[in-house]
Amino acid sequence: MFNKKTDAKELTKKLFFKRKNAWDSIDEKKIKELNKYSEEYMKFLNDSKTEREVIKNAIDYLIPYGFKDINKTKENDKVFYNHFGKALGIFRKGKKDITDGLNIIVAHVDSPRLDLKQHPLYEDEELVMMKTHYYGGIKKYQWLSRPLAMHGVVVFPNDKVKNIVIGEDENEPVFTISDLLPHLAKKAQMGKKASEFIPGEKLNIICGSMPFSDDTEVKERFKLNIMEMLNDKYGIKEEDFISADIEIVPAGKAREIGFDRSLVGGYGQDDRVCTFGAMKSIVDAKEIDKSALVLLMDKEEIGSDGATGSNSVFLEMVVGEILEKQGITNVNALTKILASADCLSSDVNAATHPDWKEVHEKKNAAYLNAGMVLSKFTGSRGKAGSNEANAEFVAKLRRIFDDNNIVWHISELGKVDEGGGGTIAKFMAYYGMNVIDAGVPVLDMHAPFEVTSKADIWMMYNGFVAFLCD
Ligand code: MN
Ligand code: MN
């Protein structure tokens, strides 16, 4: 009727944005690579349930590819910097000098969990229990009535270290936190708010119920029995828990989800999905012009504070060491390099939940299978507590990802007034560098069993490689 010359459908295609589904861009050949990748990733998840295990397995992964401990080598082209076994910097020299640019990917290796208290062990009603203090943002009820494993280290005053892993092998026992039966929960739980019906002090794990002897005169004979077993197996006394990092995590392996096996379910995917992708991409990227740095950081789930968190001078420690090895002594070099770096703060995003759409704003939400997901800013309620990536940097990434056929989208974490979350991005932005959040959408984030899509995790890995190769 308006006598337009262009076909409406054609024009729509040309002008409108349409979100892609990553599976539509994956052919037979790619599916094989994708399956291999997700298999390897799931194995990494199974073997890496604490921040210490992630760092140890990352180092074991890097060494065969020629990466060396920066403190034990004179070389400076492929090195890693290990801090307390909880944070790791992985550096690979590009064809150009580090002063000509640095590409950084940073991910975090800690996940929500329950930590044993320093005096954990006690006996109550002839059951032996251990007290915990939760770490990170958890919905406490999700940790009840399920098999739990114990992972950690005990460090003795003579510096000897004992590793403890119980509950992952089928033949090993597990632990559990017992919930209250529904028959008796009416007053104690059912009328209360979800944030209140499981007090933190009731997150105590059951770890035994047999007495040491039938001499009922012996005080705490049930606790004594467990203490004797621990002493036999690990050489520990009750006092040794004081100098231990012991974490309670969901027992069991990551699994494929769905008839079509298209999804990955498992503990700690926030943010080990990005950790694995970042670690693999710095090894696999073929020719890199600019130098690359992957940072695997601890303490993100509690605000990135602490010696191994991103709100520390770890980045300066790592890059400073590399500069010294490369003979760059200009006092301004470090500041300049960091200020001109490009950084992907690689962390997960909230996938739109089909049953809880009301918390998302659908035009600007993340979706499972829509590929890698970027967030221009994080924070909450009016962008508070976030950095925001410049349009120029976003434009550069559009070019990189589109040129390399990476399926990706961009999202905000939830509706404007709904909530939100911070990440490592702002601590990187502190140095003046370009930084943006880049990860994959996750369903049920922070739950003991988180869900990701195989298509997304593979797209993200390829996105990382493309970023490092640019
Ligand atoms: Mn995270
Ligand atoms: Mn998290």
CSV table of C-alpha atoms and ligand atoms in Angstrom, one decimal:
chain,number,residue,atom,x,y,z
A,1,MET,CA,0.0,0.0,0.0
A,2,PHE,CA,2.9,2.4,0.6
A,3,ASN,CA,4.5,1.2,-2.6
A,4,LYS,CA,7.8,0.2,-0.9
A,5,LYS,CA,10.3,-1.3,-3.3
A,6,THR,CA,12.0,-3.6,-0.9
A,7,ASP,CA,10.5,-6.9,0.2
A,8,ALA,CA,9.5,-6.7,3.9
A,9,LYS,CA,10.9,-10.1,4.7
A,10,GLU,CA,14.2,-9.4,3.1
A,11,LEU,CA,14.4,-6.1,4.9
A,12,THR,CA,13.6,-7.7,8.2
A,13,LYS,CA,16.4,-10.2,7.7
A,14,LYS,CA,18.8,-7.4,6.9
A,15,LEU,CA,17.9,-5.0,9.6
A,16,PHE,CA,16.6,-6.9,12.6
A,17,PHE,CA,18.7,-8.8,15.2
A,18,LYS,CA,17.9,-12.4,15.6
A,19,ARG,CA,19.4,-14.6,18.3
A,20,LYS,CA,21.1,-17.8,16.9
A,21,ASN,CA,21.0,-21.3,18.3
A,22,ALA,CA,24.5,-22.6,18.5
A,23,TRP,CA,23.5,-26.1,17.4
A,24,ASP,CA,22.4,-24.7,14.0
A,25,SER,CA,26.1,-23.8,13.3
A,26,ILE,CA,27.5,-27.2,14.3
A,27,ASP,CA,28.0,-29.8,11.6
A,28,GLU,CA,29.1,-33.4,11.7
A,29,LYS,CA,32.8,-32.7,11.9
A,30,LYS,CA,32.4,-30.1,14.6
A,31,ILE,CA,30.1,-32.4,16.6
A,32,LYS,CA,33.0,-34.8,17.0
A,33,GLU,CA,35.3,-32.1,18.3
A,34,LEU,CA,32.6,-30.8,20.6
A,35,ASN,CA,32.0,-34.2,22.1
A,36,LYS,CA,35.7,-34.7,22.6
A,37,TYR,CA,35.9,-31.3,24.3
A,38,SER,CA,32.9,-31.9,26.6
A,39,GLU,CA,34.3,-35.4,27.6
A,40,GLU,CA,37.6,-33.8,28.5
A,41,TYR,CA,35.8,-31.0,30.4
A,42,MET,CA,33.7,-33.4,32.4
A,43,LYS,CA,36.8,-35.4,33.4
A,44,PHE,CA,38.4,-32.1,34.5
A,45,LEU,CA,35.3,-31.3,36.6
A,46,ASN,CA,35.4,-34.8,38.3
A,47,ASP,CA,39.0,-34.4,39.2
A,48,SER,CA,38.9,-30.8,40.3
A,49,LYS,CA,36.4,-30.1,43.1
A,50,THR,CA,38.4,-27.6,45.1
A,51,GLU,CA,40.5,-24.6,44.1
A,52,ARG,CA,43.6,-26.5,45.1
A,53,GLU,CA,42.7,-29.4,42.9
A,54,VAL,CA,41.9,-27.1,39.9
A,55,ILE,CA,45.3,-25.4,40.2
A,56,LYS,CA,47.1,-28.8,40.6
A,57,ASN,CA,45.3,-30.3,37.6
A,58,ALA,CA,45.9,-27.1,35.5
A,59,ILE,CA,49.7,-27.3,36.2
A,60,ASP,CA,49.7,-31.1,35.3
A,61,TYR,CA,47.9,-30.2,32.1
A,62,LEU,CA,50.3,-27.4,31.1
A,63,ILE,CA,53.6,-29.1,31.8
A,64,PRO,CA,53.5,-31.6,28.9
A,65,TYR,CA,52.9,-28.6,26.5
A,66,GLY,CA,56.2,-27.1,27.6
A,67,PHE,CA,55.0,-24.6,30.3
A,68,LYS,CA,57.5,-24.2,33.2
A,69,ASP,CA,57.3,-22.8,36.7
A,70,ILE,CA,58.5,-19.2,36.4
A,71,ASN,CA,60.4,-19.5,39.6
A,72,LYS,CA,62.4,-22.5,38.4
A,73,THR,CA,63.3,-21.5,34.9
A,74,LYS,CA,65.3,-18.9,33.0
A,75,GLU,CA,62.9,-19.1,30.1
A,76,ASN,CA,60.1,-16.6,29.6
A,77,ASP,CA,58.0,-17.8,26.6
A,78,LYS,CA,55.8,-20.4,28.3
A,79,VAL,CA,55.6,-20.1,32.0
A,80,PHE,CA,53.2,-20.3,35.0
A,81,TYR,CA,53.2,-18.5,38.3
A,82,ASN,CA,51.7,-20.5,41.2
A,83,HIS,CA,50.6,-18.7,44.3
A,84,PHE,CA,49.9,-20.8,47.4
A,85,GLY,CA,48.5,-23.6,45.1
A,86,LYS,CA,45.3,-21.5,44.9
A,87,ALA,CA,45.9,-18.9,42.1
A,88,LEU,CA,47.8,-19.4,38.9
A,89,GLY,CA,49.0,-17.1,36.1
A,90,ILE,CA,49.7,-18.8,32.8
A,91,PHE,CA,51.8,-16.8,30.3
A,92,ARG,CA,52.6,-17.5,26.6
A,93,LYS,CA,54.8,-15.1,24.6
A,94,GLY,CA,53.5,-13.9,21.3
A,95,LYS,CA,55.4,-13.0,18.2
A,96,LYS,CA,55.4,-9.4,19.2
A,97,ASP,CA,56.8,-8.0,22.4
A,98,ILE,CA,54.7,-7.9,25.5
A,99,THR,CA,55.0,-4.1,25.3
A,100,ASP,CA,53.0,-4.2,22.0
A,101,GLY,CA,49.9,-5.6,23.8
A,102,LEU,CA,48.7,-8.3,26.1
A,103,ASN,CA,45.5,-10.4,25.8
A,104,ILE,CA,44.2,-11.6,29.2
A,105,ILE,CA,41.6,-14.1,30.1
A,106,VAL,CA,40.7,-14.4,33.8
A,107,ALA,CA,38.5,-17.1,35.4
A,108,HIS,CA,37.9,-18.2,39.0
A,109,VAL,CA,38.6,-21.6,40.5
A,110,ASP,CA,36.6,-21.5,43.7
A,111,SER,CA,33.0,-22.6,43.9
A,112,PRO,CA,30.3,-22.4,46.7
A,113,ARG,CA,30.8,-25.2,49.2
A,114,LEU,CA,30.9,-26.0,52.9
A,115,ASP,CA,34.1,-25.6,54.8
A,116,LEU,CA,34.9,-27.6,58.0
A,117,LYS,CA,35.2,-25.3,61.1
A,118,GLN,CA,38.5,-25.3,62.9
A,119,HIS,CA,37.0,-27.4,65.8
A,120,PRO,CA,34.6,-29.5,63.7
A,121,LEU,CA,34.2,-32.8,65.5
A,122,TYR,CA,31.6,-33.5,68.2
A,123,GLU,CA,29.2,-36.2,69.4
A,124,ASP,CA,25.5,-35.7,69.9
A,125,GLU,CA,22.9,-38.3,70.7
A,126,GLU,CA,25.6,-40.9,70.0
A,127,LEU,CA,26.1,-39.7,66.5
A,128,VAL,CA,29.4,-38.2,65.4
A,129,MET,CA,29.0,-34.9,63.5
A,130,MET,CA,31.2,-32.2,62.0
A,131,LYS,CA,30.4,-28.5,62.0
A,132,THR,CA,30.7,-26.5,58.8
A,133,HIS,CA,30.7,-22.8,57.7
A,134,TYR,CA,29.4,-22.3,54.2
A,135,TYR,CA,31.5,-20.5,51.6
A,136,GLY,CA,29.9,-18.3,48.9
A,137,GLY,CA,26.2,-17.8,48.0
A,138,ILE,CA,24.3,-21.0,48.5
A,139,LYS,CA,20.7,-22.0,49.0
A,140,LYS,CA,21.3,-24.0,52.1
A,141,TYR,CA,18.5,-26.5,51.6
A,142,GLN,CA,20.1,-27.7,48.4
A,143,TRP,CA,23.0,-29.2,50.5
A,144,LEU,CA,20.8,-31.4,52.7
A,145,SER,CA,19.8,-35.1,52.1
A,146,ARG,CA,22.5,-35.8,49.5
A,147,PRO,CA,25.8,-37.6,49.4
A,148,LEU,CA,28.7,-35.3,50.2
A,149,ALA,CA,32.4,-35.8,49.8
A,150,MET,CA,35.3,-34.4,51.8
A,151,HIS,CA,38.3,-32.9,50.0
A,152,GLY,CA,41.2,-31.0,51.5
A,153,VAL,CA,44.5,-30.8,53.2
A,154,VAL,CA,45.8,-31.0,56.7
A,155,VAL,CA,49.1,-29.2,57.3
A,156,PHE,CA,51.1,-30.3,60.3
A,157,PRO,CA,53.4,-27.9,62.3
A,158,ASN,CA,56.4,-29.7,60.8
A,159,ASP,CA,55.1,-28.6,57.3
A,160,LYS,CA,54.1,-32.1,56.3
A,161,VAL,CA,50.9,-32.1,54.3
A,162,LYS,CA,48.2,-34.8,54.2
A,163,ASN,CA,45.7,-34.8,51.3
A,164,ILE,CA,42.2,-36.0,52.1
A,165,VAL,CA,39.7,-37.1,49.5
A,166,ILE,CA,36.8,-39.3,50.7
A,167,GLY,CA,33.5,-40.0,49.0
A,168,GLU,CA,34.3,-39.9,45.3
A,169,ASP,CA,35.1,-43.6,44.7
A,170,GLU,CA,32.1,-45.9,44.7
A,171,ASN,CA,33.7,-48.0,47.3
A,172,GLU,CA,34.3,-45.1,49.7
A,173,PRO,CA,31.8,-43.9,52.2
A,174,VAL,CA,30.1,-40.5,51.8
A,175,PHE,CA,28.8,-38.0,54.3
A,176,THR,CA,25.4,-36.3,54.6
A,177,ILE,CA,23.5,-33.4,56.2
A,178,SER,CA,20.2,-34.8,57.4
A,179,ASP,CA,17.1,-32.7,56.9
A,180,LEU,CA,13.9,-32.8,59.1
A,181,LEU,CA,11.2,-35.2,58.0
A,182,PRO,CA,8.0,-33.6,56.6
A,183,HIS,CA,5.9,-35.2,59.3
A,184,LEU,CA,7.5,-33.0,61.9
A,185,ALA,CA,8.5,-29.9,59.9
A,186,LYS,CA,5.2,-28.0,60.0
A,187,LYS,CA,6.2,-25.6,62.7
A,188,ALA,CA,9.9,-25.9,62.7
A,189,GLN,CA,10.3,-25.3,58.9
A,190,MET,CA,7.3,-25.1,56.7
A,191,GLY,CA,6.0,-21.6,57.7
A,192,LYS,CA,9.4,-20.0,57.6
A,193,LYS,CA,11.1,-18.1,54.8
A,194,ALA,CA,13.4,-20.1,52.6
A,195,SER,CA,16.4,-18.1,53.9
A,196,GLU,CA,15.5,-19.0,57.5
A,197,PHE,CA,14.3,-22.6,57.6
A,198,ILE,CA,17.9,-24.0,57.5
A,199,PRO,CA,20.1,-22.1,60.0
A,200,GLY,CA,23.8,-22.2,59.1
A,201,GLU,CA,24.5,-23.8,62.4
A,202,LYS,CA,22.4,-26.8,61.4
A,203,LEU,CA,24.6,-27.6,58.4
A,204,ASN,CA,26.4,-30.3,60.3
A,205,ILE,CA,27.6,-33.5,58.5
A,206,ILE,CA,27.0,-37.0,59.9
A,207,CYS,CA,30.3,-38.8,60.0
A,208,GLY,CA,29.9,-41.8,62.3
A,209,SER,CA,27.8,-43.7,64.8
A,210,MET,CA,29.8,-46.6,66.3
A,211,PRO,CA,31.4,-46.5,69.7
A,212,PHE,CA,35.1,-47.1,70.3
A,213,SER,CA,34.3,-49.7,73.0
A,214,ASP,CA,31.3,-51.0,75.0
A,215,ASP,CA,32.7,-49.3,78.1
A,216,THR,CA,29.9,-46.8,78.6
A,217,GLU,CA,32.0,-45.0,81.3
A,218,VAL,CA,34.2,-43.6,78.5
A,219,LYS,CA,33.3,-40.1,77.7
A,220,GLU,CA,32.5,-39.4,74.0
A,221,ARG,CA,33.3,-42.9,73.0
A,222,PHE,CA,31.6,-42.4,69.5
A,223,LYS,CA,33.8,-39.4,68.7
A,224,LEU,CA,36.8,-41.3,70.0
A,225,ASN,CA,36.1,-44.1,67.5
A,226,ILE,CA,36.2,-41.6,64.6
A,227,MET,CA,39.2,-39.8,65.9
A,228,GLU,CA,41.1,-43.1,66.2
A,229,MET,CA,40.2,-44.0,62.6
A,230,LEU,CA,41.4,-40.6,61.4
A,231,ASN,CA,44.6,-41.0,63.4
A,232,ASP,CA,45.2,-44.4,61.9
A,233,LYS,CA,44.6,-43.4,58.3
A,234,TYR,CA,45.9,-39.8,58.2
A,235,GLY,CA,48.0,-39.5,61.4
A,236,ILE,CA,45.8,-36.6,62.6
A,237,LYS,CA,44.8,-35.6,66.1
A,238,GLU,CA,41.8,-33.4,66.8
A,239,GLU,CA,44.1,-30.3,67.1
A,240,ASP,CA,45.3,-30.8,63.5
A,241,PHE,CA,41.9,-29.6,62.1
A,242,ILE,CA,43.1,-26.1,63.2
A,243,SER,CA,45.6,-26.0,60.4
A,244,ALA,CA,43.5,-27.6,57.7
A,245,ASP,CA,41.6,-26.5,54.6
A,246,ILE,CA,38.9,-29.1,54.3
A,247,GLU,CA,35.9,-28.6,52.0
A,248,ILE,CA,32.6,-30.5,51.8
A,249,VAL,CA,31.4,-30.8,48.2
A,250,PRO,CA,28.7,-32.8,46.4
A,251,ALA,CA,29.9,-36.4,45.9
A,252,GLY,CA,29.8,-38.0,42.5
A,253,LYS,CA,30.6,-37.3,38.9
A,254,ALA,CA,29.4,-34.8,36.3
A,255,ARG,CA,26.8,-36.3,34.0
A,256,GLU,CA,25.3,-35.7,30.5
A,257,ILE,CA,21.7,-34.5,30.7
A,258,GLY,CA,18.8,-35.3,28.4
A,259,PHE,CA,17.9,-38.0,25.9
A,260,ASP,CA,20.1,-36.2,23.4
A,261,ARG,CA,23.0,-35.8,26.0
A,262,SER,CA,23.2,-32.1,24.9
A,263,LEU,CA,23.7,-30.7,28.4
A,264,VAL,CA,26.3,-31.1,31.1
A,265,GLY,CA,25.3,-31.4,34.7
A,266,GLY,CA,27.8,-31.1,37.5
A,267,TYR,CA,29.2,-29.4,40.6
A,268,GLY,CA,31.4,-26.3,40.3
A,269,GLN,CA,30.8,-25.4,36.7
A,270,ASP,CA,30.8,-21.8,37.9
A,271,ASP,CA,33.5,-21.1,37.1
A,272,ARG,CA,35.4,-24.2,36.1
A,273,VAL,CA,33.7,-24.2,32.8
A,274,CYS,CA,35.6,-21.0,32.0
A,275,THR,CA,38.7,-22.1,33.8
A,276,PHE,CA,39.0,-25.2,31.6
A,277,GLY,CA,38.2,-23.2,28.4
A,278,ALA,CA,40.8,-20.5,29.3
A,279,MET,CA,43.5,-23.0,30.2
A,280,LYS,CA,43.0,-25.1,27.0
A,281,SER,CA,42.7,-22.0,24.7
A,282,ILE,CA,46.1,-20.6,25.7
A,283,VAL,CA,47.7,-24.0,24.9
A,284,ASP,CA,45.7,-24.6,21.7
A,285,ALA,CA,45.8,-21.2,20.1
A,286,LYS,CA,48.1,-21.7,17.1
A,287,GLU,CA,50.0,-18.6,16.2
A,288,ILE,CA,49.6,-15.7,18.6
A,289,ASP,CA,50.8,-12.2,17.7
A,290,LYS,CA,50.3,-10.7,21.1
A,291,SER,CA,51.4,-12.3,24.3
A,292,ALA,CA,48.7,-14.0,26.3
A,293,LEU,CA,48.0,-14.4,30.0
A,294,VAL,CA,45.4,-16.6,31.6
A,295,LEU,CA,44.7,-16.0,35.3
A,296,LEU,CA,43.0,-18.6,37.4
A,297,MET,CA,41.9,-16.9,40.6
A,298,ASP,CA,40.5,-17.9,43.9
A,299,LYS,CA,38.0,-16.2,46.3
A,300,GLU,CA,35.7,-14.8,43.7
A,301,GLU,CA,32.6,-16.3,45.4
A,302,ILE,CA,33.3,-14.3,48.5
A,303,GLY,CA,34.2,-11.0,46.8
A,304,SER,CA,37.7,-11.6,45.4
A,305,ASP,CA,39.4,-10.5,48.6
A,306,GLY,CA,42.4,-12.3,50.1
A,307,ALA,CA,45.9,-13.1,48.9
A,308,THR,CA,44.8,-15.4,46.1
A,309,GLY,CA,41.8,-13.3,45.1
A,310,SER,CA,41.6,-10.8,42.2
A,311,ASN,CA,41.5,-7.8,44.6
A,312,SER,CA,45.2,-8.3,45.3
A,313,VAL,CA,48.5,-7.4,43.5
A,314,PHE,CA,48.7,-10.9,42.0
A,315,LEU,CA,48.5,-9.6,38.5
A,316,GLU,CA,51.4,-7.2,39.1
A,317,MET,CA,53.4,-10.0,40.7
A,318,VAL,CA,52.9,-12.2,37.6
A,319,VAL,CA,53.5,-9.6,34.9
A,320,GLY,CA,56.3,-8.0,36.9
A,321,GLU,CA,58.1,-11.3,37.1
A,322,ILE,CA,57.7,-11.8,33.3
A,323,LEU,CA,59.1,-8.3,32.6
A,324,GLU,CA,62.1,-9.0,34.8
A,325,LYS,CA,62.7,-12.3,33.0
A,326,GLN,CA,62.4,-10.5,29.6
A,327,GLY,CA,64.9,-7.8,30.8
A,328,ILE,CA,62.3,-5.0,30.6
A,329,THR,CA,63.3,-2.6,33.3
A,330,ASN,CA,61.5,0.6,32.4
A,331,VAL,CA,59.6,1.6,35.5
A,332,ASN,CA,56.5,2.5,33.6
A,333,ALA,CA,56.3,-0.7,31.6
A,334,LEU,CA,54.1,-2.6,33.9
A,335,THR,CA,51.5,0.2,34.2
A,336,LYS,CA,51.5,0.8,30.5
A,337,ILE,CA,51.2,-2.9,29.5
A,338,LEU,CA,48.2,-3.4,31.9
A,339,ALA,CA,46.5,-0.2,30.8
A,340,SER,CA,46.6,-1.2,27.2
A,341,ALA,CA,45.7,-4.9,27.7
A,342,ASP,CA,42.4,-6.4,26.5
A,343,CYS,CA,40.7,-8.7,29.0
A,344,LEU,CA,37.9,-11.2,29.0
A,345,SER,CA,36.7,-11.7,32.5
A,346,SER,CA,35.4,-15.1,31.9
A,347,ASP,CA,32.6,-16.1,34.2
A,348,VAL,CA,29.2,-17.7,33.8
A,349,ASN,CA,25.9,-15.9,33.3
A,350,ALA,CA,22.3,-16.8,34.4
A,351,ALA,CA,20.6,-18.8,31.7
A,352,THR,CA,16.9,-18.0,31.2
A,353,HIS,CA,14.9,-20.5,33.2
A,354,PRO,CA,11.7,-21.6,31.3
A,355,ASP,CA,9.8,-21.9,34.7
A,356,TRP,CA,11.1,-18.6,36.1
A,357,LYS,CA,11.1,-16.3,33.2
A,358,GLU,CA,9.8,-13.5,35.4
A,359,VAL,CA,13.3,-12.7,36.8
A,360,HIS,CA,14.7,-12.2,33.4
A,361,GLU,CA,14.1,-9.5,30.8
A,362,LYS,CA,13.8,-11.6,27.7
A,363,LYS,CA,15.3,-9.2,25.1
A,364,ASN,CA,18.5,-8.9,27.2
A,365,ALA,CA,18.8,-12.3,28.8
A,366,ALA,CA,21.2,-15.2,28.4
A,367,TYR,CA,19.9,-18.4,26.9
A,368,LEU,CA,21.2,-22.0,26.9
A,369,ASN,CA,22.4,-22.9,23.4
A,370,ALA,CA,22.6,-19.3,22.3
A,371,GLY,CA,26.4,-19.7,22.4
A,372,MET,CA,29.1,-17.8,24.3
A,373,VAL,CA,27.6,-14.9,26.4
A,374,LEU,CA,29.1,-11.5,27.0
A,375,SER,CA,27.9,-9.0,29.6
A,376,LYS,CA,28.8,-5.3,28.9
A,377,PHE,CA,28.5,-4.7,32.7
A,378,THR,CA,27.7,-6.7,35.8
A,379,GLY,CA,26.8,-5.3,39.2
A,380,SER,CA,23.2,-4.8,40.3
A,381,ARG,CA,20.4,-2.2,40.5
A,382,GLY,CA,21.6,0.7,38.4
A,383,LYS,CA,25.0,-0.9,37.4
A,384,ALA,CA,26.2,-0.4,40.9
A,385,GLY,CA,29.5,-2.1,41.7
A,386,SER,CA,30.4,-2.9,38.1
A,387,ASN,CA,32.7,-1.7,35.4
A,388,GLU,CA,31.3,-1.3,32.0
A,389,ALA,CA,33.0,-2.2,28.7
A,390,ASN,CA,33.5,0.6,26.2
A,391,ALA,CA,31.5,0.4,23.0
A,392,GLU,CA,34.9,0.4,21.1
A,393,PHE,CA,36.0,-2.8,22.9
A,394,VAL,CA,32.6,-4.5,22.3
A,395,ALA,CA,32.8,-3.5,18.6
A,396,LYS,CA,36.3,-5.1,18.4
A,397,LEU,CA,35.0,-8.3,20.0
A,398,ARG,CA,32.0,-8.4,17.6
A,399,ARG,CA,34.4,-8.4,14.7
A,400,ILE,CA,36.6,-11.1,16.2
A,401,PHE,CA,33.8,-13.4,17.1
A,402,ASP,CA,31.8,-12.9,13.9
A,403,ASP,CA,34.9,-13.3,11.7
A,404,ASN,CA,35.5,-16.7,13.4
A,405,ASN,CA,31.9,-18.0,13.2
A,406,ILE,CA,31.5,-18.0,17.0
A,407,VAL,CA,27.9,-18.1,18.0
A,408,TRP,CA,27.5,-15.6,20.9
A,409,HIS,CA,25.0,-13.2,22.5
A,410,ILE,CA,25.0,-10.5,25.0
A,411,SER,CA,23.0,-10.3,28.2
A,412,GLU,CA,22.3,-8.7,31.5
A,413,LEU,CA,22.1,-10.8,34.7
A,414,GLY,CA,18.3,-10.5,35.4
A,415,LYS,CA,15.8,-7.7,35.3
A,416,VAL,CA,17.0,-4.2,36.2
A,417,ASP,CA,15.6,-4.1,39.7
A,418,GLU,CA,15.8,-7.9,40.3
A,419,GLY,CA,19.3,-8.4,41.6
A,420,GLY,CA,22.6,-9.1,39.9
A,421,GLY,CA,26.1,-10.1,40.7
A,422,GLY,CA,29.6,-8.9,40.5
A,423,THR,CA,32.6,-10.7,38.9
A,424,ILE,CA,36.3,-10.2,38.6
A,425,ALA,CA,35.9,-7.6,35.8
A,426,LYS,CA,36.0,-4.6,38.0
A,427,PHE,CA,39.3,-5.6,39.6
A,428,MET,CA,40.9,-5.9,36.1
A,429,ALA,CA,39.4,-2.6,35.0
A,430,TYR,CA,41.2,-1.0,37.9
A,431,TYR,CA,44.4,-1.1,35.8
A,432,GLY,CA,42.8,0.8,33.0
A,433,MET,CA,42.5,-2.1,30.6
A,434,ASN,CA,39.5,-3.0,28.4
A,435,VAL,CA,37.5,-5.7,30.1
A,436,ILE,CA,34.3,-7.4,29.5
A,437,ASP,CA,32.5,-10.4,31.0
A,438,ALA,CA,32.5,-13.5,28.7
A,439,GLY,CA,31.3,-16.9,29.6
A,440,VAL,CA,28.4,-19.3,29.1
A,441,PRO,CA,24.9,-19.4,30.4
A,442,VAL,CA,24.3,-21.7,33.4
A,443,LEU,CA,21.0,-23.0,34.8
A,444,ASP,CA,20.8,-23.4,38.5
A,445,MET,CA,24.0,-21.5,39.2
A,446,HIS,CA,25.6,-22.2,42.6
A,447,ALA,CA,23.5,-25.4,43.1
A,448,PRO,CA,25.3,-28.7,43.8
A,449,PHE,CA,24.4,-29.7,40.2
A,450,GLU,CA,24.7,-26.9,37.7
A,451,VAL,CA,23.6,-27.2,34.1
A,452,THR,CA,25.5,-26.0,31.0
A,453,SER,CA,25.1,-26.7,27.2
A,454,LYS,CA,27.8,-28.5,25.3
A,455,ALA,CA,27.3,-26.2,22.3
A,456,ASP,CA,27.9,-23.1,24.5
A,457,ILE,CA,31.0,-24.4,26.2
A,458,TRP,CA,32.5,-25.4,22.9
A,459,MET,CA,31.6,-22.0,21.3
A,460,MET,CA,33.2,-20.2,24.3
A,461,TYR,CA,36.4,-22.2,24.0
A,462,ASN,CA,36.6,-21.3,20.3
A,463,GLY,CA,35.8,-17.7,21.2
A,464,PHE,CA,38.7,-17.7,23.6
A,465,VAL,CA,41.1,-19.1,20.9
A,466,ALA,CA,39.9,-16.5,18.4
A,467,PHE,CA,40.4,-13.7,21.0
A,468,LEU,CA,44.0,-14.9,21.8
A,469,CYS,CA,44.8,-15.2,18.1
A,470,ASP,CA,43.6,-11.7,17.1
B,1,MN,MN,31.4,-17.2,38.8
B,2,MN,MN,29.4,-17.7,41.4
